[in-house]
C-alpha positions as a printed Julia matrix, in Angstrom:
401×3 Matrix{Float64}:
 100.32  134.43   65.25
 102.4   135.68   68.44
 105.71  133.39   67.83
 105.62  132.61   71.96
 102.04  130.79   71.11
 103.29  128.75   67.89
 105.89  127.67   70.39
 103.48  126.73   72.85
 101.2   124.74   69.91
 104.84  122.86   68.89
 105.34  121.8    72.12
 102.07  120.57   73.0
 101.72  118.82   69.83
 105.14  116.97   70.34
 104.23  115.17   73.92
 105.55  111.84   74.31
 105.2   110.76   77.8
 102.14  113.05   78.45
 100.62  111.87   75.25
  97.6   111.02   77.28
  96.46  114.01   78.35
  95.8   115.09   74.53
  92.86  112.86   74.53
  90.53  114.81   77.49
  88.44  117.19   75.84
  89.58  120.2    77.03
  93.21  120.11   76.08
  92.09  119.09   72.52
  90.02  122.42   72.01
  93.51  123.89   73.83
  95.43  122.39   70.71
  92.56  123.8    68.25
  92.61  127.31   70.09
  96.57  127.83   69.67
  96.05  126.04   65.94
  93.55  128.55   65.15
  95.73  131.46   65.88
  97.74  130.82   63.12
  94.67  131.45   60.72
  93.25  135.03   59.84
  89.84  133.71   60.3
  88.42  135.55   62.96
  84.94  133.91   63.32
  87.22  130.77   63.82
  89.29  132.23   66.35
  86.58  133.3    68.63
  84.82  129.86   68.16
  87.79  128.16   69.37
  88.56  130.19   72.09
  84.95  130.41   73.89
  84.89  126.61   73.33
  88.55  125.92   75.32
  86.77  128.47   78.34
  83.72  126.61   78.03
  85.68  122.94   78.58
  88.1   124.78   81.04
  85.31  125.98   83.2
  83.55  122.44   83.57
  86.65  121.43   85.8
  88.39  124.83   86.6
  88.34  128.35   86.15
  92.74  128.07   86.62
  94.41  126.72   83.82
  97.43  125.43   85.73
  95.92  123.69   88.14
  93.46  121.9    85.96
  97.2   121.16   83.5
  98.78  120.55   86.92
  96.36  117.6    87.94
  96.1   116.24   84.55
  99.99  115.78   84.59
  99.98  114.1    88.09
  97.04  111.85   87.42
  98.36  110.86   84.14
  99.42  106.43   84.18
 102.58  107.01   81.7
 105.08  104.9    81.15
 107.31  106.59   83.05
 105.44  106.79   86.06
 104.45  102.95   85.22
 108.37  101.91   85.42
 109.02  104.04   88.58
 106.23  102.64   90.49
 106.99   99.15   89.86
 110.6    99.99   90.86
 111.99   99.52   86.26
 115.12  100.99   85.21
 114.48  104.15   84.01
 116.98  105.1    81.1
 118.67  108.99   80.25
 117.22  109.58   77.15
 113.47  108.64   78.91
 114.46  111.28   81.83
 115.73  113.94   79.48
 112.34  113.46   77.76
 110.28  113.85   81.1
 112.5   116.85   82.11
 111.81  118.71   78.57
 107.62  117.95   78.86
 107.82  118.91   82.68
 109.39  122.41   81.63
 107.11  122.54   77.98
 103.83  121.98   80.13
 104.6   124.49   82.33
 104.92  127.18   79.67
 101.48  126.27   78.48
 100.16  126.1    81.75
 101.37  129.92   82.32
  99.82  131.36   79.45
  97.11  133.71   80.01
  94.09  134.49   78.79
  95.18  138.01   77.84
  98.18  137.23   75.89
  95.9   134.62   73.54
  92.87  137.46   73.31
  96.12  139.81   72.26
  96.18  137.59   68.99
  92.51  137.74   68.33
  91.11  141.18   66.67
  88.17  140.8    68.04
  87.24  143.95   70.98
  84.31  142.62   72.58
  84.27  140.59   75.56
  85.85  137.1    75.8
  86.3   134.95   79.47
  89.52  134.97   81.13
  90.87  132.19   83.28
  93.57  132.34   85.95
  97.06  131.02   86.67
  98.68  130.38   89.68
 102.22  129.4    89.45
 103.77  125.9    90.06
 107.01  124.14   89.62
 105.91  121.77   87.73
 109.23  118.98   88.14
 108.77  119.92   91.82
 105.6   118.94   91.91
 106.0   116.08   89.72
 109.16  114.9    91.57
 107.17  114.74   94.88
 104.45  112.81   93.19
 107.15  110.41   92.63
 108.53  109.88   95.86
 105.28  109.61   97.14
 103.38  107.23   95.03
 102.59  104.85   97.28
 100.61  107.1    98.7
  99.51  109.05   95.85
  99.34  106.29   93.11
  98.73  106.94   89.41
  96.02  106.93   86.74
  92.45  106.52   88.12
  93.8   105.42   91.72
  95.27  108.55   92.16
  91.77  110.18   91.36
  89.37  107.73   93.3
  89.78  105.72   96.11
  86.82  103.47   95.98
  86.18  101.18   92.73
  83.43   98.44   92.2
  84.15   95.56   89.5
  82.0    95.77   86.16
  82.68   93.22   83.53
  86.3    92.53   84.38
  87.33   95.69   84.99
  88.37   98.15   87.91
  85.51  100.56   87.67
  85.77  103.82   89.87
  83.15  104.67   92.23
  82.65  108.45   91.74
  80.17  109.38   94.22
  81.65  107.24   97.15
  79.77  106.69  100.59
  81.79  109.06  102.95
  81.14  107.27  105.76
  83.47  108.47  108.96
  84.53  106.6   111.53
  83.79  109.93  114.02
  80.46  109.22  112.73
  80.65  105.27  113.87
  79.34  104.39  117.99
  79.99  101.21  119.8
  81.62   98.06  119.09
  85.0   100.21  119.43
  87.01   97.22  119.85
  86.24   95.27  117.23
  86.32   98.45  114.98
  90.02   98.66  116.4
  91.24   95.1   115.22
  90.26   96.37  111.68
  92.18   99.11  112.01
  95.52   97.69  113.61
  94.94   94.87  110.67
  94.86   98.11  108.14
  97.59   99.59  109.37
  99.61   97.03  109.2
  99.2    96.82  105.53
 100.04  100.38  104.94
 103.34   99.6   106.77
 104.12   96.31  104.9
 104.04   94.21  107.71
 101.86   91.5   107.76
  98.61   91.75  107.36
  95.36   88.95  107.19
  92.72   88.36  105.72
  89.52   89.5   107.48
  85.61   87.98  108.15
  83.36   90.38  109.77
  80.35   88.18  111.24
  77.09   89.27  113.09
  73.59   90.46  113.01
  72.0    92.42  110.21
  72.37   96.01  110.76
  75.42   96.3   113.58
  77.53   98.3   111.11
  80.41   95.84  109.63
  79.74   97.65  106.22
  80.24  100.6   107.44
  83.14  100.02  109.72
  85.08   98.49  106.78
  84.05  101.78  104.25
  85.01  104.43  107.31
  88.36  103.09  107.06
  88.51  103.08  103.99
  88.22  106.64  104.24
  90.22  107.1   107.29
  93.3   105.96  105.46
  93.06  106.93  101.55
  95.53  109.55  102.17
  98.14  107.04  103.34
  97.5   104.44  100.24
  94.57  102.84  100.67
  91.98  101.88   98.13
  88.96   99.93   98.35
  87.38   97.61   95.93
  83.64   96.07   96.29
  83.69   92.43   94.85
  80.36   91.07   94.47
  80.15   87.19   95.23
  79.52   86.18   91.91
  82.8    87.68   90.62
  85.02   85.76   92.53
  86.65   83.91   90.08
  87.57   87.56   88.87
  89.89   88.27   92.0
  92.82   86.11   90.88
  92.93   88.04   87.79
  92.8    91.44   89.99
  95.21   90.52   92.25
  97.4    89.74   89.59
  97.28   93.41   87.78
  97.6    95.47   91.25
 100.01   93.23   92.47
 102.65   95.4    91.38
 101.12   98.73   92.11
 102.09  100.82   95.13
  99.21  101.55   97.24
  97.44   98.9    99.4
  94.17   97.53   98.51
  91.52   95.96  100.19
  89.05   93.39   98.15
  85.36   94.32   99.92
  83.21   91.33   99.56
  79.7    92.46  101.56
  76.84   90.3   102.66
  78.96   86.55  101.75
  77.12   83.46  102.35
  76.95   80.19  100.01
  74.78   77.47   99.01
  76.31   74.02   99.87
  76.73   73.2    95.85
  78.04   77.44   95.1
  80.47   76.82   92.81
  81.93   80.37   94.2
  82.5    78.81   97.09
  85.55   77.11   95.73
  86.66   80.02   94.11
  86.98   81.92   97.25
  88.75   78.62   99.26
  91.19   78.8    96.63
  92.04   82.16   96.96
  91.95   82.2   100.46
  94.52   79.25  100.76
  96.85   81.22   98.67
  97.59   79.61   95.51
 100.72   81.55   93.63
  98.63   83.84   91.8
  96.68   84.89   94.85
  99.24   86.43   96.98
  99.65   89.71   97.3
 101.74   91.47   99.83
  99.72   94.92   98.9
  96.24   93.16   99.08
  93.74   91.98  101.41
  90.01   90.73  101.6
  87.54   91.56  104.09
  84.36   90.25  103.8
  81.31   90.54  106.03
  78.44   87.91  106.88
  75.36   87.44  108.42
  76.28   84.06  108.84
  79.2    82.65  111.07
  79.94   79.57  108.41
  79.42   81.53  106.0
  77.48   78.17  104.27
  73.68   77.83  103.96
  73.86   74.04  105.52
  70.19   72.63  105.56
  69.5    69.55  107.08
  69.84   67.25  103.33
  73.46   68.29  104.16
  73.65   66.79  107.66
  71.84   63.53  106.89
  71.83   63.63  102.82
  73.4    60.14  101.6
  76.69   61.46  101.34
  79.01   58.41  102.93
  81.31   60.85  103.56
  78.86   64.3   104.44
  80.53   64.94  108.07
  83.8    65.56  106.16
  81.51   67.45  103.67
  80.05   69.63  106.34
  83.49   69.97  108.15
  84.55   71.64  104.94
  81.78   73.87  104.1
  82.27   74.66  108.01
  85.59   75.58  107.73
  85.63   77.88  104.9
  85.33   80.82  107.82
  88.74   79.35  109.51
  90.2    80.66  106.4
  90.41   84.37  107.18
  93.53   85.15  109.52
  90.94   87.07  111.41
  87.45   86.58  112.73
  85.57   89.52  114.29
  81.8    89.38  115.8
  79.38   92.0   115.52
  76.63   90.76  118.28
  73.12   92.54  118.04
  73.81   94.96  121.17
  72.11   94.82  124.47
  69.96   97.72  125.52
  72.55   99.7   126.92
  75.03   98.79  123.94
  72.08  100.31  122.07
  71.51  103.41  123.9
  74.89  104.05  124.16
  74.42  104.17  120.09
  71.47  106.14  120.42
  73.04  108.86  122.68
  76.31  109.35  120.5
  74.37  109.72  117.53
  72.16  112.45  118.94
  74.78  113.79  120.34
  76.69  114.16  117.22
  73.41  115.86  115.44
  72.54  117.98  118.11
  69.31  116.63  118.82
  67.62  118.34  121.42
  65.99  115.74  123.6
  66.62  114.52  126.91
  68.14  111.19  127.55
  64.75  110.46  129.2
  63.24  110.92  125.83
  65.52  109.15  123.47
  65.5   106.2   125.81
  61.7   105.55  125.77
  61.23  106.43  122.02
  64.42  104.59  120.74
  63.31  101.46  122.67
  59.74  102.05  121.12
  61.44  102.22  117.7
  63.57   99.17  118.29
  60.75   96.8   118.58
  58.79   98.24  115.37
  61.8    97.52  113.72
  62.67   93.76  114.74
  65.08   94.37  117.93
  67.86   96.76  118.5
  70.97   97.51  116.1
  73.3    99.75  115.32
  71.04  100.65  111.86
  68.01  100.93  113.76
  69.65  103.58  116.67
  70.79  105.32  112.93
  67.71  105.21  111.56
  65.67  106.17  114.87
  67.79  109.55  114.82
  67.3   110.41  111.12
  63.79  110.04  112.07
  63.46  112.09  114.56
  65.58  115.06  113.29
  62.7   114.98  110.67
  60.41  115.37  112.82
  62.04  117.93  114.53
  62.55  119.33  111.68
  59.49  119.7   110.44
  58.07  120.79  113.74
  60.59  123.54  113.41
């Protein structure tokens, strides 16, 4: 075996900070290709090489830039202690330094100087390299990790909750806000609220209340989007894992980006045990404050509480105070925004962005007296209804087409 590549297979096998990255598939059949080179078996050689291209190629045809993302990605212990501002000591930067420099050796090796070892003539896949400086790169990474973070938040920016855990969304809903008419100024309190996290100033809680359909949802997933490159991530908590968001807030607490808790479509029953959950966290008990953190929620409901009338005259000697408090729960978020069903110019307004924005060739004429049409087949005008309106008539187009 070439002396260069039993170097490369030492220093690969000896990681310490980058341990992690040993366990993805691909740089394990890495480790077997280089270990196979110091065999005589042939056969084995080839095996081991195709299979490395084969695991390569399912992320990237260019071996340092799949080595390159792996590396920045990676939630070590080093980048752990720098991000929640630990003492990093020499010995643990001397160590970073020496893996920084050994991973970019291995991410420079080509695919002709490993087929050089292999006496084998017929064809085998290349890959590329394109060069990097790796501690540049990595030291950049570091500066910037509150806008870059680590492990899977550098990697996704939208998660959902499954069992307990922080579980990445990989197919996201890339909802722009571009792609968002109307209600422009209560879009805009979302955003000054958002960006005022990002800064570190101040920033509240936030209950998005209206109609069905007028596009809180969206609004709060658009910026979502708007702003991942500055830090933001999103998580979706569904109301019956509420009592998980002390427990969250307690493990990203420390992390550098910003994160906003998504709770869609809240509303209680008077006797929801989640509904004290939720008061609790919103009064801000010591394990629910976060200055990197904030909920927004949306509702169909302005209370937020299913009150019926047992509630009102129930024989509760004390149900006003009850129904004060199931009242209040909305007072709770620093800020209230209303989505109102629009009006029919609110709606065509909607209705002529929209087309607009697809290049839908009809006149305004047109869209006016078949949107309105639409509207009342679907229970009254909304923002969803102008959306779904326009999908339907680009099919139709479309297919006319």
């Amino acid at each position: 075996m070439n002396s260069k590549l039993t170097e490369l297979y030492f220093k690969l096998s000896s990681l310490v900070i980058f341990r992690d990255i040993l366990n993805c598939r691909t740089m394990r059949s890495l480790e077997r290709l280089l270990k196979s080179l110091e065999d005589d078996d042939t056969v084995k050689q080839i095996q081991a090489y195709s299979d490395f291209v084969s695991n390569l190629y399912r992320h990237h045809n260019d071996l340092s830039s799949y080595i390159l993302t792996l590396m920045l990605e990676d939630e070590n212990i080093y980048m752990i202690r720098k991000a929640h501002g630990l003492e990093i000591s020499g010995k643990m930067q001397d160590c970073l330094m020496n893996e920084l420099e050994a991973l970019q050796c291995i991410a420079d090796m080509t695919s002709e100087t490993v087929k050089s070892n292999i006496a084998y003539s017929g064809f085998l896949p290349e890959w590329d390299n394109t060069r990097y400086d790796f501690k540049s790169e990595y030291r950049d990474r570091i500066e910037n990790i509150d806008r870059f973070g680590y492990g899977i938040y550098a990697k996704y920016y939208m998660f959902i909750v499954k069992e307990g855990n922080i579980v990445p969304v990989k197919y996201p809903d890339e909802i722009k806000l571009s792609q968002l008419i109307g209600y422009q100024r209560q879009r805009q309190m979302i955003i000054d609220n958002t960006l005022a996290l990002l800064s570190g100033k101040p920033a509240s809680n936030v209950l998005l209340t209206g109609d069905a359909g007028t596009g809180k949802s969206s609004s709060v997933k658009a910026i979502a989007n708007e702003f991942r490159g500055k830090g933001l991530r999103i998580i979706e908590v569904r109301k019956d894992q509420l009592r998980d968001i002390p427990v969250i807030i307690d493990n990203l607490s420390k992390n550098p980006l910003k994160f906003i808790l998504f709770i869609d479509d809240l509303s209680f029953a008077s006797d929801d045990d989640n509904f004290g959950a939720l008061k609790a966290i919103l009064e801000g008990s010591v394990s629910a404050r976060a200055d990197n953190i904030v909920i927004y929620a949306t509702s169909n409901r302005r209370h937020l509480v299913k009150e019926s009338f047992s509630d009102r005259d129930g024989d509760d000697m004390h149900r006003n105070d009850t129904v004060q408090e199931l009242i209040s729960l909305s007072e709770r978020f620093g800020i209230k925004i209303s989505f109102s069903k629009p009006n029919k110019e609110e709606y065509l307004d909607i209705v002529y962005g929209l087309a607009e924005q697809c290049k839908l060739n009809m006149t305004r004429e047109e869209l006016e007296k078949e949107a309105e049409r639409f509207a009342v087949g679907r229970s009254g005008r909304s923002a969803r209804a102008a959306k779904q309106f326009i999908d339907k008539m680009l099919t139709c187009h479309n297919t006319l087409n």
